[in-house]
DNA sequence: TCTGGGGTCCTAGGACCC
DNA sequence: TCTGGGGTCCTAGGACCC
């Protein structure tokens, strides 16, 4: 049975949320970049408002570059908490109108409205109702572009085709023509590299892509080749993914305000980052069997490696020890460390601690106590002594000891 | 004053086993 | 004197998405 899939895409998501929250920002060129407390100068634009886009500011553009082309640009640090609250409201509205909802990213969902809408006319009415409810739930500044089509691939192309505030319906009979009108770069699955490779073959449009034999595409692009052949006709067997699936990996990466040149600096930051990853891991009751570490140097060269562990782990210190063992033999400090990325994967549900050693059992009690503190007092409620400067410790030690004492009682 | 940070999936190639 | 072949596991690295 043919399906009716709707793709809903928040326009300039983070920027709209900021403009909704602060009326002074409405109608102005703003960009969301970095996070509160982070270094904005080494960040890129996460989202540009409609007004900023009109002046040439684009997503992923370096903030200094954005400022250069749009001097009046107001840069706002990102507020993940705020956005996830709005996303929750967004999802609640979607669930009201469809059984199957796939959250594709913070600001995009696919919903299957086959049974709820009945036909494409019904789906258009549904889209208008969703738009009305979203305005009520998220604010009048927030607009969405909606695409309706027989599959995810075309629904996404459709929503992308009219921005902002578009509603594009592509009935099955119109798929071939509609797809032909779209640029290759708009296809979800054709990135810069594939686009370039296709251009070298003389393929710069859907029409020219259709002329290449499927066998040739498969030879050149392996499994992606077959997908390309289908996509050029708007054919896809994509299904809505279940939202409740556990994550496959959890990671954290950070660009330092200044490149690091010493081992203690690297180790200290690595440990703090591993603690954050471990905290999220435990929050989802998971343990990890693979640790991956990635480094970007001042010259923008990079290096990374990964290791499978025999015993699954979920505490920051152990993750950090493994990451350091991987990283240290290949680390080149002369180049300056710009970014470190740490990621854990091969995730499984946590089992109760089984170690026979008293030291390990004691450590898991400490980790649990610290989790309790962090849940109650937030992300910066405790730090390892080894990850903070002496000055910082002197300034804040009283505060920390108070909280640690409380944690032990808990 | 040099391009972030969160993910997923696929493939190549080496090591190892029988 | 010349080292096949299938399978699996693992890491590195690249491509893609937002």
Short mmCIF file of C-alpha atoms in Angstrom, two decimals, chain A residues 6-8 93 96-97 111 113 117 120-136 142 144-148 165-169:
data_model
loop_
_atom_site.label_atom_id
_atom_site.label_comp_id
_atom_site.label_asym_id
_atom_site.label_seq_id
_atom_site.Cartn_x
_atom_site.Cartn_y
_atom_site.Cartn_z
CA UNK A 6 5.21 14.10 5.87
CA UNK A 7 8.52 15.81 6.57
CA UNK A 8 8.37 18.78 8.93
CA UNK A 93 2.19 18.00 18.47
CA UNK A 96 -1.09 13.95 18.20
CA UNK A 97 -1.52 13.49 14.46
CA UNK A 111 5.59 11.26 10.26
CA UNK A 113 0.00 9.98 8.01
CA UNK A 117 -5.05 11.48 6.37
CA UNK A 120 -3.14 13.70 -0.20
CA UNK A 121 -5.88 16.26 0.23
CA UNK A 122 -6.44 15.02 3.77
CA UNK A 123 -2.69 15.21 4.36
CA UNK A 124 -2.62 18.88 3.30
CA UNK A 125 -5.40 19.69 5.79
CA UNK A 126 -3.46 17.81 8.46
CA UNK A 127 -0.35 19.84 7.63
CA UNK A 128 -2.23 23.09 8.20
CA UNK A 129 -3.55 21.83 11.54
CA UNK A 130 -0.03 20.80 12.61
CA UNK A 131 1.30 24.21 11.62
CA UNK A 132 -1.43 25.93 13.68
CA UNK A 133 -0.71 23.75 16.72
CA UNK A 134 3.03 24.30 16.45
CA UNK A 135 2.57 28.07 16.46
CA UNK A 136 0.44 27.74 19.59
CA UNK A 142 8.47 29.62 14.82
CA UNK A 144 7.99 25.13 9.60
CA UNK A 145 8.36 23.92 6.05
CA UNK A 146 6.35 20.81 5.28
CA UNK A 147 6.73 18.27 2.48
CA UNK A 148 4.25 15.50 1.72
CA UNK A 165 6.91 28.36 5.84
CA UNK A 166 6.37 26.19 2.75
CA UNK A 167 3.87 23.42 2.12
CA UNK A 168 4.73 21.21 -0.86
CA UNK A 169 2.66 18.20 -1.83
#
